[in-house]
Amino acid sequence: MSIDSKLLEIIVCPQCRGKLNLEPESLFCSPCALEFPIRNGIPVLLIDSAKKRG
Ligand SMILES: [Zn+2]
């Protein structure tokens, strides 16, 4: 699953506005430790859909 690199440059964490790290099936915000799912190639940047890691 890949996401357009230009899209990745403009999307940020909805909670802290930080940069998101692309992982195979999710986008991960390290400051928040929140993992946002990618569904059908579309990142779901909703805090309600995010999973807290750790
Ligand atoms: Zn964040």
GROMACS .gro file of N, CA and C and ligand atoms in nm:
model
  163
    1MET      N    1   0.085  -0.120   0.000
    1MET     CA    2   0.000   0.000   0.000
    1MET      C    3   0.088   0.124   0.000
    2SER      N    4   0.069   0.210  -0.095
    2SER     CA    5   0.151   0.331  -0.095
    2SER      C    6   0.063   0.454  -0.101
    3ILE      N    7   0.117   0.559  -0.048
    3ILE     CA    8   0.047   0.686  -0.045
    3ILE      C    9   0.131   0.787  -0.122
    4ASP      N   10   0.066   0.868  -0.198
    4ASP     CA   11   0.134   0.971  -0.275
    4ASP      C   12   0.223   1.056  -0.183
    5SER      N   13   0.349   1.076  -0.225
    5SER     CA   14   0.441   1.148  -0.138
    5SER      C   15   0.401   1.295  -0.120
    6LYS      N   16   0.336   1.351  -0.220
    6LYS     CA   17   0.290   1.490  -0.205
    6LYS      C   18   0.179   1.499  -0.102
    7LEU      N   19   0.094   1.397  -0.101
    7LEU     CA   20  -0.012   1.394  -0.001
    7LEU      C   21   0.049   1.382   0.139
    8LEU      N   22   0.148   1.296   0.150
    8LEU     CA   23   0.214   1.277   0.279
    8LEU      C   24   0.275   1.406   0.333
    9GLU      N   25   0.320   1.493   0.241
    9GLU     CA   26   0.383   1.617   0.287
    9GLU      C   27   0.283   1.713   0.348
   10ILE      N   28   0.157   1.702   0.308
   10ILE     CA   29   0.060   1.801   0.357
   10ILE      C   30  -0.026   1.749   0.472
   11ILE      N   31  -0.030   1.619   0.490
   11ILE     CA   32  -0.114   1.572   0.601
   11ILE      C   33  -0.035   1.570   0.731
   12VAL      N   34  -0.102   1.606   0.837
   12VAL     CA   35  -0.040   1.612   0.969
   12VAL      C   36  -0.132   1.544   1.070
   13CYS      N   37  -0.078   1.518   1.185
   13CYS     CA   38  -0.157   1.460   1.293
   13CYS      C   39  -0.269   1.556   1.332
   14PRO      N   40  -0.393   1.507   1.338
   14PRO     CA   41  -0.504   1.597   1.372
   14PRO      C   42  -0.500   1.643   1.518
   15GLN      N   43  -0.422   1.576   1.598
   15GLN     CA   44  -0.415   1.614   1.739
   15GLN      C   45  -0.304   1.716   1.766
   16CYS      N   46  -0.182   1.688   1.718
   16CYS     CA   47  -0.069   1.775   1.752
   16CYS      C   48  -0.013   1.851   1.632
   17ARG      N   49  -0.068   1.826   1.513
   17ARG     CA   50  -0.018   1.889   1.389
   17ARG      C   51   0.124   1.846   1.356
   18GLY      N   52   0.167   1.737   1.415
   18GLY     CA   53   0.302   1.688   1.389
   18GLY      C   54   0.308   1.606   1.262
   19LYS      N   55   0.430   1.576   1.222
   19LYS     CA   56   0.453   1.496   1.103
   19LYS      C   57   0.418   1.351   1.132
   20LEU      N   58   0.358   1.285   1.032
   20LEU     CA   59   0.320   1.146   1.048
   20LEU      C   60   0.420   1.056   0.977
   21ASN      N   61   0.452   0.946   1.039
   21ASN     CA   62   0.543   0.848   0.979
   21ASN      C   63   0.462   0.741   0.908
   22LEU      N   64   0.500   0.717   0.783
   22LEU     CA   65   0.429   0.617   0.705
   22LEU      C   66   0.477   0.477   0.743
   23GLU      N   67   0.383   0.394   0.778
   23GLU     CA   68   0.412   0.254   0.808
   23GLU      C   69   0.329   0.169   0.712
   24PRO      N   70   0.355   0.038   0.706
   24PRO     CA   71   0.289  -0.043   0.602
   24PRO      C   72   0.136  -0.029   0.598
   25GLU      N   73   0.071  -0.024   0.714
   25GLU     CA   74  -0.075  -0.017   0.711
   25GLU      C   75  -0.130   0.095   0.796
   26SER      N   76  -0.045   0.190   0.827
   26SER     CA   77  -0.093   0.299   0.912
   26SER      C   78   0.001   0.419   0.901
   27LEU      N   79  -0.046   0.529   0.959
   27LEU     CA   80   0.039   0.647   0.976
   27LEU      C   81   0.055   0.666   1.127
   28PHE      N   82   0.179   0.686   1.168
   28PHE     CA   83   0.206   0.690   1.311
   28PHE      C   84   0.260   0.826   1.352
   29CYS      N   85   0.201   0.882   1.457
   29CYS     CA   86   0.250   1.007   1.514
   29CYS      C   87   0.327   0.973   1.640
   30SER      N   88   0.459   0.995   1.640
   30SER     CA   89   0.535   0.957   1.759
   30SER      C   90   0.509   1.045   1.881
   31PRO      N   91   0.494   1.178   1.867
   31PRO     CA   92   0.465   1.257   1.988
   31PRO      C   93   0.337   1.213   2.060
   32CYS      N   94   0.234   1.177   1.986
   32CYS     CA   95   0.108   1.135   2.048
   32CYS      C   96   0.101   0.985   2.070
   33ALA      N   97   0.190   0.910   2.004
   33ALA     CA   98   0.182   0.763   2.004
   33ALA      C   99   0.048   0.716   1.948
   34LEU      N  100  -0.004   0.789   1.852
   34LEU     CA  101  -0.131   0.751   1.790
   34LEU      C  102  -0.105   0.692   1.652
   35GLU      N  103  -0.181   0.587   1.623
   35GLU     CA  104  -0.166   0.517   1.497
   35GLU      C  105  -0.297   0.534   1.419
   36PHE      N  106  -0.287   0.596   1.301
   36PHE     CA  107  -0.405   0.620   1.218
   36PHE      C  108  -0.412   0.516   1.108
   37PRO      N  109  -0.524   0.448   1.093
   37PRO     CA  110  -0.533   0.343   0.991
   37PRO      C  111  -0.534   0.399   0.849
   38ILE      N  112  -0.488   0.317   0.756
   38ILE     CA  113  -0.500   0.348   0.614
   38ILE      C  114  -0.599   0.248   0.555
   39ARG      N  115  -0.710   0.299   0.505
   39ARG     CA  116  -0.813   0.210   0.451
   39ARG      C  117  -0.826   0.233   0.301
   40ASN      N  118  -0.803   0.125   0.226
   40ASN     CA  119  -0.810   0.132   0.079
   40ASN      C  120  -0.723   0.244   0.024
   41GLY      N  121  -0.605   0.261   0.085
   41GLY     CA  122  -0.511   0.361   0.037
   41GLY      C  123  -0.540   0.501   0.085
   42ILE      N  124  -0.642   0.517   0.167
   42ILE     CA  125  -0.678   0.649   0.214
   42ILE      C  126  -0.652   0.658   0.364
   43PRO      N  127  -0.566   0.752   0.406
   43PRO     CA  128  -0.542   0.764   0.549
   43PRO      C  129  -0.663   0.821   0.622
   44VAL      N  130  -0.697   0.757   0.731
   44VAL     CA  131  -0.812   0.800   0.811
   44VAL      C  132  -0.759   0.881   0.929
   45LEU      N  133  -0.761   1.013   0.912
   45LEU     CA  134  -0.701   1.099   1.013
   45LEU      C  135  -0.807   1.149   1.112
   46LEU      N  136  -0.865   1.055   1.180
   46LEU     CA  137  -0.965   1.089   1.281
   46LEU      C  138  -0.917   1.037   1.415
   47ILE      N  139  -0.922   1.124   1.515
   47ILE     CA  140  -0.876   1.081   1.646
   47ILE      C  141  -0.959   0.964   1.697
   48ASP      N  142  -1.087   0.964   1.664
   48ASP     CA  143  -1.175   0.853   1.705
   48ASP      C  144  -1.134   0.720   1.645
   49SER      N  145  -1.071   0.723   1.527
   49SER     CA  146  -1.030   0.599   1.460
   49SER      C  147  -0.888   0.558   1.495
   50ALA      N  148  -0.816   0.646   1.563
   50ALA     CA  149  -0.675   0.618   1.592
   50ALA      C  150  -0.663   0.521   1.710
   51LYS      N  151  -0.553   0.448   1.704
   51LYS     CA  152  -0.522   0.357   1.815
   51LYS      C  153  -0.403   0.412   1.890
   52LYS      N  154  -0.412   0.411   2.021
   52LYS     CA  155  -0.299   0.453   2.103
   52LYS      C  156  -0.202   0.336   2.113
   53ARG      N  157  -0.076   0.364   2.089
   53ARG     CA  158   0.022   0.257   2.091
   53ARG      C  159   0.099   0.259   2.223
   54GLY      N  160   0.137   0.142   2.270
   54GLY     CA  161   0.224   0.132   2.385
   54GLY      C  162   0.155   0.126   2.519
   55ZN      ZN  163   0.025   1.380   1.704
   0.00000   0.00000   0.00000
